[in-house]
CSV table of C-alpha atoms in Angstrom, one decimal:
chain,number,residue,atom,x,y,z
F,198,MET,CA,0.1,0.4,-0.4
F,199,SER,CA,1.1,3.1,-1.4
F,200,LYS,CA,2.2,5.8,2.2
F,201,LEU,CA,-1.1,8.1,2.2
F,202,ARG,CA,-2.0,10.9,4.2
F,203,ILE,CA,-4.9,10.8,6.2
F,204,VAL,CA,-6.5,13.3,9.1
F,205,VAL,CA,-8.3,11.6,12.0
F,206,THR,CA,-11.1,13.3,13.9
F,207,GLY,CA,-12.2,12.8,17.5
F,208,LEU,CA,-13.0,13.3,21.5
F,209,ALA,CA,-9.4,12.5,23.0
F,210,ILE,CA,-9.1,16.2,24.2
F,211,THR,CA,-12.5,17.7,24.8
F,212,TYR,CA,-13.0,14.5,26.9
F,213,PRO,CA,-9.5,14.2,28.9
F,214,LEU,CA,-10.5,10.5,29.8
F,215,GLY,CA,-7.9,7.3,29.7
F,216,GLY,CA,-10.5,5.3,27.9
F,217,VAL,CA,-11.9,8.4,26.0
F,218,PHE,CA,-8.2,8.7,25.1
F,219,TRP,CA,-7.7,5.0,23.7
F,220,ASP,CA,-10.9,4.6,21.3
F,221,TYR,CA,-10.0,7.8,19.3
F,222,ILE,CA,-6.1,7.4,20.0
F,223,GLN,CA,-5.7,3.9,18.0
F,224,TYR,CA,-7.2,5.4,14.8
F,225,PHE,CA,-4.6,7.8,15.0
F,226,LEU,CA,-1.5,5.7,16.0
F,227,GLY,CA,-2.5,2.6,14.1
F,228,PHE,CA,-2.6,4.5,10.5
F,229,ALA,CA,0.7,5.9,11.5
F,230,ARG,CA,2.0,2.3,12.7
F,231,LEU,CA,0.7,2.0,8.7
F,232,GLY,CA,3.3,3.6,7.8
F,233,HIS,CA,0.7,6.8,6.6
F,234,ASP,CA,1.6,10.2,7.6
F,235,VAL,CA,-1.4,11.1,9.6
F,236,LEU,CA,-2.8,14.4,11.4
F,237,TYR,CA,-4.8,14.4,14.4
F,238,LEU,CA,-7.7,17.0,14.3
F,239,GLU,CA,-10.0,17.7,17.2
F,240,ASP,CA,-12.7,20.6,16.7
F,241,THR,CA,-15.6,20.0,18.3
F,242,GLU,CA,-17.0,23.9,19.0
F,243,GLN,CA,-18.0,22.7,22.8
F,244,TRP,CA,-16.2,23.5,25.9
F,245,CYS,CA,-13.7,21.0,27.3
F,246,TYR,CA,-14.4,19.0,29.8
F,247,ASP,CA,-12.3,19.4,33.4
F,248,PRO,CA,-13.0,15.8,34.9
F,249,SER,CA,-10.8,16.9,38.1
F,250,ALA,CA,-13.6,19.5,39.1
F,251,ARG,CA,-16.6,17.7,37.1
F,252,THR,CA,-17.3,20.6,34.0
F,253,PHE,CA,-16.7,22.1,31.4
F,254,ILE,CA,-14.5,25.5,31.0
F,255,GLU,CA,-13.8,27.1,27.7
F,256,SER,CA,-9.9,27.2,27.5
F,257,GLY,CA,-8.5,24.2,26.3
F,258,ASP,CA,-5.1,25.2,27.6
F,259,ALA,CA,-4.9,22.5,30.0
F,260,ASN,CA,-6.5,20.2,28.1
F,261,ALA,CA,-4.0,20.4,25.4
F,262,ALA,CA,-1.0,20.8,27.8
F,263,LEU,CA,-2.8,17.3,28.6
F,264,PHE,CA,-3.1,15.2,25.5
F,265,ALA,CA,0.5,17.0,24.2
F,266,THR,CA,1.7,15.2,27.6
F,267,TRP,CA,-0.1,11.9,27.0
F,268,LEU,CA,1.0,11.5,23.2
F,269,LYS,CA,4.6,12.4,23.3
F,270,ALA,CA,4.9,9.7,25.8
F,271,ILE,CA,3.4,6.9,24.0
F,272,ASP,CA,4.7,7.4,20.5
F,273,PRO,CA,7.0,10.3,20.7
F,274,ALA,CA,7.4,10.5,16.8
F,275,LEU,CA,3.4,11.8,16.7
F,276,ALA,CA,4.3,14.2,19.0
F,277,GLU,CA,3.6,17.3,16.5
F,278,HIS,CA,1.1,15.5,14.6
F,279,TRP,CA,-2.1,17.2,15.9
F,280,ALA,CA,-4.0,20.4,15.8
F,281,PHE,CA,-6.7,21.3,18.3
F,282,ARG,CA,-9.2,24.1,18.1
F,283,ASP,CA,-10.7,24.9,21.4
F,284,ALA,CA,-14.4,26.5,21.9
F,285,ALA,CA,-13.3,30.4,21.7
F,286,GLY,CA,-11.2,29.6,18.8
F,287,THR,CA,-7.7,28.8,20.3
F,288,LEU,CA,-5.2,26.4,17.8
F,289,TYR,CA,-2.8,24.4,19.9
F,290,GLY,CA,-0.6,21.8,18.1
F,291,ARG,CA,-0.1,22.8,14.3
F,292,SER,CA,-0.1,26.0,12.9
F,293,TRP,CA,-3.4,26.9,11.5
F,294,PRO,CA,-1.7,27.4,7.6
F,295,ASP,CA,-0.4,23.5,8.2
F,296,VAL,CA,-3.8,22.0,9.1
F,297,VAL,CA,-5.8,23.8,6.3
F,298,ALA,CA,-2.6,22.9,3.7
F,299,PHE,CA,-2.1,19.1,5.0
F,300,CYS,CA,-6.3,18.7,5.2
F,301,ALA,CA,-6.1,19.9,1.4
F,302,SER,CA,-3.5,17.3,0.5
F,303,ALA,CA,-4.8,14.4,2.3
F,304,ASP,CA,-6.1,11.2,0.9
F,305,LEU,CA,-8.6,10.6,3.4
F,306,PHE,CA,-10.4,12.0,5.6
F,307,VAL,CA,-11.6,10.1,9.2
F,308,HIS,CA,-14.5,11.9,10.7
F,309,ILE,CA,-15.1,9.2,13.6
F,310,SER,CA,-19.2,9.5,15.2
F,311,PHE,CA,-19.6,13.6,14.9
F,312,SER,CA,-16.5,14.5,16.6
F,313,CYS,CA,-15.4,16.8,14.5
F,314,CYS,CA,-16.9,20.3,13.4
F,315,LEU,CA,-16.7,20.3,9.3
F,316,ARG,CA,-15.0,23.7,8.6
F,317,ASP,CA,-15.0,24.3,4.2
F,318,GLU,CA,-11.1,24.3,5.2
F,319,TYR,CA,-10.9,20.6,7.2
F,320,VAL,CA,-13.0,18.6,3.7
F,321,ARG,CA,-11.0,18.6,0.4
F,322,ALA,CA,-10.2,15.1,0.7
F,323,PRO,CA,-11.3,13.2,-2.0
F,324,ARG,CA,-12.7,10.1,0.5
F,325,LEU,CA,-14.9,12.0,3.8
F,326,VAL,CA,-15.2,9.0,5.6
F,327,PHE,CA,-17.7,8.8,8.4
F,328,VAL,CA,-17.9,6.2,11.0
F,329,ASP,CA,-20.7,5.8,12.8
F,330,SER,CA,-19.3,4.2,16.6
F,331,ASP,CA,-22.3,4.1,17.6
F,332,PRO,CA,-25.0,2.6,15.4
F,333,MET,CA,-29.1,3.0,16.0
F,334,PHE,CA,-27.6,6.7,18.0
F,335,THR,CA,-26.7,7.7,14.1
F,336,GLN,CA,-29.5,6.4,12.8
F,337,SER,CA,-31.5,8.5,14.8
F,338,PHE,CA,-30.0,11.7,13.8
F,339,TYR,CA,-31.2,11.2,9.9
F,340,PRO,CA,-35.0,11.9,10.7
F,341,HIS,CA,-35.9,12.2,7.3
F,342,ARG,CA,-35.0,8.6,6.3
F,343,GLY,CA,-34.8,7.0,10.2
F,344,GLY,CA,-37.8,7.4,11.6
F,345,GLY,CA,-36.3,10.0,14.8
F,346,THR,CA,-37.6,13.3,15.7
F,347,PRO,CA,-36.2,16.2,13.3
F,348,ASP,CA,-35.1,18.7,16.1
F,349,GLU,CA,-32.5,21.3,15.7
F,350,ARG,CA,-29.8,19.2,16.6
F,351,ALA,CA,-31.2,15.9,14.5
F,352,SER,CA,-30.6,17.9,11.5
F,353,TRP,CA,-27.4,19.9,12.3
F,354,HIS,CA,-26.2,16.2,12.4
F,355,SER,CA,-27.7,14.9,9.4
F,356,ARG,CA,-26.6,18.0,7.2
F,357,THR,CA,-23.1,17.2,8.7
F,358,LEU,CA,-24.2,13.4,7.6
F,359,ARG,CA,-24.4,14.6,3.8
F,360,ARG,CA,-20.9,15.7,3.2
F,361,HIS,CA,-19.9,12.8,3.7
F,362,HIS,CA,-18.6,10.3,0.6
F,363,VAL,CA,-18.0,6.4,2.0
F,364,PHE,CA,-19.9,5.2,5.8
F,365,PHE,CA,-18.9,2.6,8.2
F,366,THR,CA,-20.8,1.4,11.2
F,367,PHE,CA,-19.6,-0.6,14.1
F,368,GLY,CA,-23.4,-2.0,13.9
F,369,GLU,CA,-21.9,-5.8,11.8
F,370,ASN,CA,-25.1,-6.8,11.9
F,371,PHE,CA,-25.7,-4.3,8.9
F,372,GLY,CA,-28.2,-6.1,6.7
F,373,ALA,CA,-29.4,-8.9,8.0
F,374,PRO,CA,-32.8,-9.4,8.9
F,375,GLU,CA,-33.1,-9.1,12.0
F,376,CYS,CA,-30.7,-5.7,12.9
F,377,ARG,CA,-33.2,-2.8,13.0
F,378,ILE,CA,-30.5,-0.3,11.3
F,379,PRO,CA,-32.4,1.6,8.1
F,380,GLN,CA,-31.0,0.1,5.3
F,381,ASP,CA,-31.1,3.4,3.4
F,382,ILE,CA,-27.5,4.2,3.7
F,383,SER,CA,-25.3,1.1,2.3
F,384,TRP,CA,-23.0,1.4,4.8
F,385,ILE,CA,-20.0,-0.7,5.3
F,386,THR,CA,-19.3,-2.9,8.8
F,387,THR,CA,-15.8,-2.5,10.3
F,388,ARG,CA,-15.2,-2.0,14.5
F,389,GLN,CA,-12.1,-0.5,16.9
F,390,PRO,CA,-9.1,-0.6,15.9
F,391,ILE,CA,-6.7,-2.0,18.6
F,392,VAL,CA,-3.0,-1.4,18.3
F,393,LEU,CA,-1.9,-4.2,20.0
F,394,ASP,CA,1.8,-3.6,21.4
F,395,CYS,CA,-0.2,-0.7,23.6
F,396,PHE,CA,-1.7,-3.0,25.7
F,397,ALA,CA,-0.8,-7.0,25.4
F,398,ARG,CA,3.0,-5.8,26.9
F,399,HIS,CA,0.9,-4.6,29.7
F,400,ALA,CA,-1.0,-7.7,30.9
F,401,VAL,CA,-1.3,-8.8,34.2
F,402,PRO,CA,-0.6,-12.5,34.5
F,403,VAL,CA,-3.7,-14.3,35.9
F,404,SER,CA,-2.0,-15.5,39.4
F,405,ALA,CA,-1.6,-11.3,40.3
F,406,ARG,CA,-5.5,-10.3,39.4
F,407,ARG,CA,-8.1,-9.3,41.4
F,408,ARG,CA,-10.5,-11.9,41.3
F,409,THR,CA,-13.0,-9.4,40.7
F,410,LEU,CA,-15.2,-8.9,37.5
F,411,THR,CA,-15.3,-5.0,36.4
F,412,THR,CA,-16.5,-2.5,34.4
F,413,VAL,CA,-16.0,1.5,33.3
F,414,THR,CA,-19.8,2.6,32.9
F,415,SER,CA,-21.6,5.9,32.9
F,416,TRP,CA,-25.6,6.4,34.0
F,417,GLU,CA,-27.7,7.9,32.2
F,418,LYS,CA,-30.2,11.2,34.4
F,419,ASP,CA,-33.3,9.2,32.4
F,420,HIS,CA,-34.0,6.3,30.2
F,421,HIS,CA,-34.4,8.0,26.8
F,422,GLY,CA,-32.8,6.3,24.2
F,423,PRO,CA,-32.9,7.6,20.2
F,424,VAL,CA,-36.3,7.2,18.3
F,425,VAL,CA,-35.3,5.1,15.2
F,426,GLY,CA,-38.0,4.4,12.5
F,427,GLY,CA,-40.9,5.6,14.7
F,428,ILE,CA,-39.8,2.8,18.3
F,429,ALA,CA,-38.6,4.8,21.1
F,430,TYR,CA,-35.4,3.1,22.7
F,431,GLY,CA,-34.1,3.3,26.2
F,432,GLY,CA,-31.0,3.6,27.5
F,433,LYS,CA,-28.4,1.7,29.1
F,434,ARG,CA,-30.0,2.0,32.1
F,435,ASP,CA,-32.5,-0.4,31.3
F,436,GLU,CA,-30.7,-2.9,30.3
F,437,PHE,CA,-28.5,-2.9,33.3
F,438,GLU,CA,-31.7,-3.0,35.8
F,439,ARG,CA,-32.9,-6.5,34.6
F,440,PHE,CA,-29.0,-7.8,35.8
F,441,ILE,CA,-29.1,-5.9,39.3
F,442,THR,CA,-30.1,-8.9,41.0
F,443,LEU,CA,-26.5,-10.8,39.2
F,444,PRO,CA,-24.4,-10.3,42.2
F,445,ALA,CA,-26.4,-12.9,44.2
F,446,ARG,CA,-25.3,-16.0,41.5
F,447,SER,CA,-22.4,-14.8,40.3
F,448,ARG,CA,-19.0,-16.9,41.5
F,449,LEU,CA,-17.5,-13.7,41.2
F,450,PRO,CA,-17.4,-10.7,42.7
F,451,LEU,CA,-19.2,-7.6,40.5
F,452,GLU,CA,-17.2,-4.1,40.3
F,453,ILE,CA,-18.6,-1.0,38.4
F,454,ALA,CA,-16.9,2.4,38.3
F,455,LEU,CA,-19.5,4.5,37.6
F,456,SER,CA,-20.2,7.9,36.9
F,457,GLY,CA,-23.1,10.1,36.0
F,458,PRO,CA,-26.2,9.6,39.0
F,459,GLY,CA,-26.1,6.3,39.6
F,460,PRO,CA,-27.8,4.7,42.2
F,461,ILE,CA,-25.0,3.5,44.5
F,462,GLU,CA,-27.2,3.0,47.7
F,463,ARG,CA,-29.6,0.1,45.4
F,464,LEU,CA,-26.5,-1.0,43.6
F,465,GLN,CA,-24.4,-1.7,47.3
F,466,ARG,CA,-27.7,-3.5,48.3
F,467,HIS,CA,-28.2,-5.9,45.7
F,468,GLY,CA,-24.3,-6.7,46.0
F,469,TRP,CA,-22.2,-4.3,43.2
F,470,SER,CA,-19.0,-3.0,44.5
F,471,VAL,CA,-19.3,1.1,43.4
F,472,VAL,CA,-16.1,2.6,42.2
F,473,ASP,CA,-15.6,6.4,40.4
F,474,ALA,CA,-15.2,5.8,37.0
F,475,TYR,CA,-12.5,8.8,37.0
F,476,ALA,CA,-10.1,7.6,39.8
F,477,VAL,CA,-9.8,4.8,37.4
F,478,SER,CA,-10.0,6.2,34.0
F,479,SER,CA,-8.1,10.1,35.0
F,480,ASP,CA,-5.2,8.9,32.1
F,481,PRO,CA,-4.7,6.0,30.0
F,482,TRP,CA,-2.2,4.3,32.0
F,483,THR,CA,-3.9,3.9,35.0
F,484,TYR,CA,-7.3,3.0,32.9
F,485,ARG,CA,-5.4,0.2,31.5
F,486,ALA,CA,-3.8,-1.0,34.4
F,487,TYR,CA,-7.3,-1.0,35.5
F,488,LEU,CA,-8.2,-3.5,33.0
F,489,ALA,CA,-5.1,-5.3,32.9
F,490,SER,CA,-5.7,-6.3,36.7
F,491,SER,CA,-8.9,-7.7,36.5
F,492,PHE,CA,-10.6,-10.9,36.3
F,493,GLY,CA,-12.6,-10.3,33.6
F,494,GLU,CA,-15.1,-7.4,31.9
F,495,TRP,CA,-18.6,-8.2,33.0
F,496,SER,CA,-20.9,-5.5,31.5
F,497,VAL,CA,-24.2,-5.3,29.6
F,498,ALA,CA,-24.8,-2.3,26.3
F,499,LYS,CA,-26.9,0.1,25.4
F,500,ASN,CA,-30.8,-0.2,24.5
F,501,PRO,CA,-30.5,0.3,21.4
F,502,TYR,CA,-27.6,-1.5,20.5
F,503,VAL,CA,-29.1,-4.7,22.1
F,504,ALA,CA,-32.5,-4.4,20.9
F,505,GLY,CA,-31.8,-3.3,18.0
F,506,ARG,CA,-29.4,-6.5,16.9
F,507,THR,CA,-26.6,-4.2,15.8
F,508,GLY,CA,-23.9,-6.4,15.7
F,509,TRP,CA,-22.2,-3.8,18.0
F,510,PHE,CA,-18.9,-4.6,19.8
F,511,SER,CA,-17.9,-2.3,23.2
F,512,CYS,CA,-13.8,-0.5,22.5
F,513,ARG,CA,-13.6,-0.9,25.7
F,514,THR,CA,-14.2,-4.7,26.0
F,515,ALA,CA,-11.9,-5.1,22.9
F,516,CYS,CA,-9.2,-3.4,25.6
F,517,TYR,CA,-9.7,-5.9,28.1
F,518,LEU,CA,-9.0,-8.8,25.0
F,519,ALA,CA,-6.0,-7.3,24.5
F,520,LEU,CA,-4.6,-7.5,27.8
F,521,GLY,CA,-6.2,-11.0,27.6
F,522,VAL,CA,-8.3,-10.0,29.5
F,523,PRO,CA,-11.8,-11.9,28.8
F,524,ALA,CA,-15.5,-10.4,28.7
F,525,VAL,CA,-18.7,-11.4,29.5
F,526,VAL,CA,-20.9,-9.0,27.9
F,527,GLN,CA,-24.3,-8.9,26.7
F,528,ASP,CA,-25.2,-10.0,23.2
F,529,THR,CA,-26.4,-7.4,20.4
F,530,GLY,CA,-25.9,-10.1,17.6
F,531,PHE,CA,-22.3,-9.7,17.8
F,532,VAL,CA,-21.7,-13.6,18.3
F,533,ARG,CA,-22.6,-13.7,14.3
F,534,HIS,CA,-19.0,-12.1,13.6
F,535,ILE,CA,-16.7,-13.3,16.5
F,536,PRO,CA,-16.4,-16.3,18.4
F,537,THR,CA,-18.1,-16.5,21.6
F,538,GLY,CA,-17.2,-19.4,24.5
F,539,LEU,CA,-14.1,-18.9,24.7
F,540,GLY,CA,-11.9,-15.2,26.2
F,541,VAL,CA,-15.7,-14.1,24.7
F,542,LEU,CA,-18.6,-15.1,26.7
F,543,ALA,CA,-21.9,-13.3,25.0
F,544,PHE,CA,-25.1,-13.9,27.2
F,545,ARG,CA,-29.3,-12.6,27.0
F,546,THR,CA,-30.4,-13.5,30.5
F,547,VAL,CA,-28.9,-13.6,33.6
F,548,ASP,CA,-28.6,-17.2,34.1
F,549,GLU,CA,-26.8,-17.2,31.4
F,550,ALA,CA,-24.8,-14.2,32.9
F,551,ALA,CA,-24.2,-16.8,35.8
F,552,GLU,CA,-23.3,-19.7,34.0
F,553,ALA,CA,-20.6,-17.6,31.8
F,554,ILE,CA,-19.0,-16.1,34.9
F,555,THR,CA,-18.9,-20.0,36.5
F,556,ARG,CA,-17.0,-21.0,32.9
F,557,VAL,CA,-14.6,-17.7,33.7
F,558,ALA,CA,-14.8,-18.6,37.3
F,559,THR,CA,-13.0,-22.5,36.6
F,560,GLU,CA,-11.1,-21.9,34.2
F,561,PRO,CA,-9.4,-18.5,33.7
F,562,GLU,CA,-5.6,-19.7,32.3
F,563,ARG,CA,-7.9,-20.9,29.3
F,564,HIS,CA,-10.3,-17.8,28.9
F,565,ALA,CA,-7.3,-15.1,29.3
F,566,ALA,CA,-5.4,-17.0,26.7
F,567,ALA,CA,-8.3,-17.0,24.3
F,568,ALA,CA,-9.6,-13.2,25.1
F,569,LEU,CA,-5.5,-12.4,23.9
F,570,THR,CA,-5.8,-15.1,20.4
F,571,LEU,CA,-9.5,-13.1,19.6
F,572,ALA,CA,-8.0,-9.8,19.7
F,573,ARG,CA,-4.8,-10.5,17.9
F,574,ASP,CA,-7.8,-12.1,14.6
F,575,TYR,CA,-10.5,-9.9,15.1
F,576,PHE,CA,-9.2,-6.5,16.3
F,577,ASP,CA,-5.2,-5.9,15.4
F,578,SER,CA,-5.4,-2.1,14.0
F,579,ARG,CA,-3.4,-3.1,11.0
F,580,THR,CA,-6.1,-5.5,9.8
F,581,VAL,CA,-8.5,-3.3,10.7
F,582,LEU,CA,-7.5,0.1,9.5
F,583,THR,CA,-6.2,-1.6,5.9
F,584,ARG,CA,-9.3,-3.2,5.8
F,585,LEU,CA,-11.2,0.7,6.4
F,586,ILE,CA,-8.7,1.8,4.3
F,587,ASP,CA,-9.5,-0.3,1.0
F,588,ARG,CA,-12.6,-0.2,1.1
F,589,ALA,CA,-13.2,3.7,1.8
F,590,LEU,CA,-10.8,4.2,-1.6
F,591,ALA,CA,-12.7,1.3,-3.0
F,592,ALA,CA,-16.3,2.7,-2.6
F,593,GLU,CA,-18.4,4.8,-4.8
F,594,PRO,CA,-19.0,8.1,-3.6
F,595,ALA,CA,-22.8,8.0,-1.8
F,596,ALA,CA,-24.9,10.4,-3.0
F,597,LEU,CA,-27.1,11.4,0.6
């Protein structure tokens, strides 16, 4: 493959949290590891989140400085390959003329889930690629096709979506009879790329891990989810409520690193251990260490992913696997695309979840080895991103 110039967008600076950082930066790192010239571009027109104060601030000074430190620690060669424009219009990293020149000469502009304001100076590549990491939510923003409510926010997202040429989705069940993702856009399926050397060499021996299943999640303020095809979906909390009694059935302790207004006392009464999500995701290394020290992951998925039978698979879960940590996760339809039973165990009911946990507790070494194998076989950034590039360049630009 010839060397390309690729722009990648994200939210890693606006939301300086370990999990968010890894979600976006692995596209940037992955393309670079394939030998391409890459620019990480972040311009959300939003205020920056300050995790320590649990509030938003207009200035991007602190967030940009933190990102620069994190990126340099991961790959010094990429320390100058980024640009960030905060809500006040202040630019950090590369200069504005450099950003404009890079975008004008780019072969691909990879826009991940509405994470960037599409200024005219940015969108000059012959292929503008949209990556939908939130199937059903994305489609709800396309109201005249997907059946969502045509409010101002949805209209903005719809206009933004139309500017792209090629469309990828984490909804790997797209096109299957049971999948409810509308088929009026020719979505190409993809999944989260994992830069394996950022994780596998930081794995913790099974014997040294806490005998606890963990996850990192948030608790929404209300139950309202997207409307797609005239159907109103719920939130992640709706799925969690179905399994709230699981600790009483589990062979291993269950721990949630939680953000948002969750019912902590009620969760604890049911046997859940609850810790502060920010404390375990304050930076990429702390987040990675929390995942690596876990005996496994246990998690539900958002209601639209599950009820929509989308085939979505969690970015966080892929990171667990890359650390050799098995995952017991709710089935969204991904079982059609990723082998389950060893390393990844899918469930739909409380009984199935409890049985899967017992299997991990009984054969931890076997499941740990299988988890790492699955990460290598199905999430390696070299494979995932090579396929994305090939499909993006080969696809006929779609007209929406």
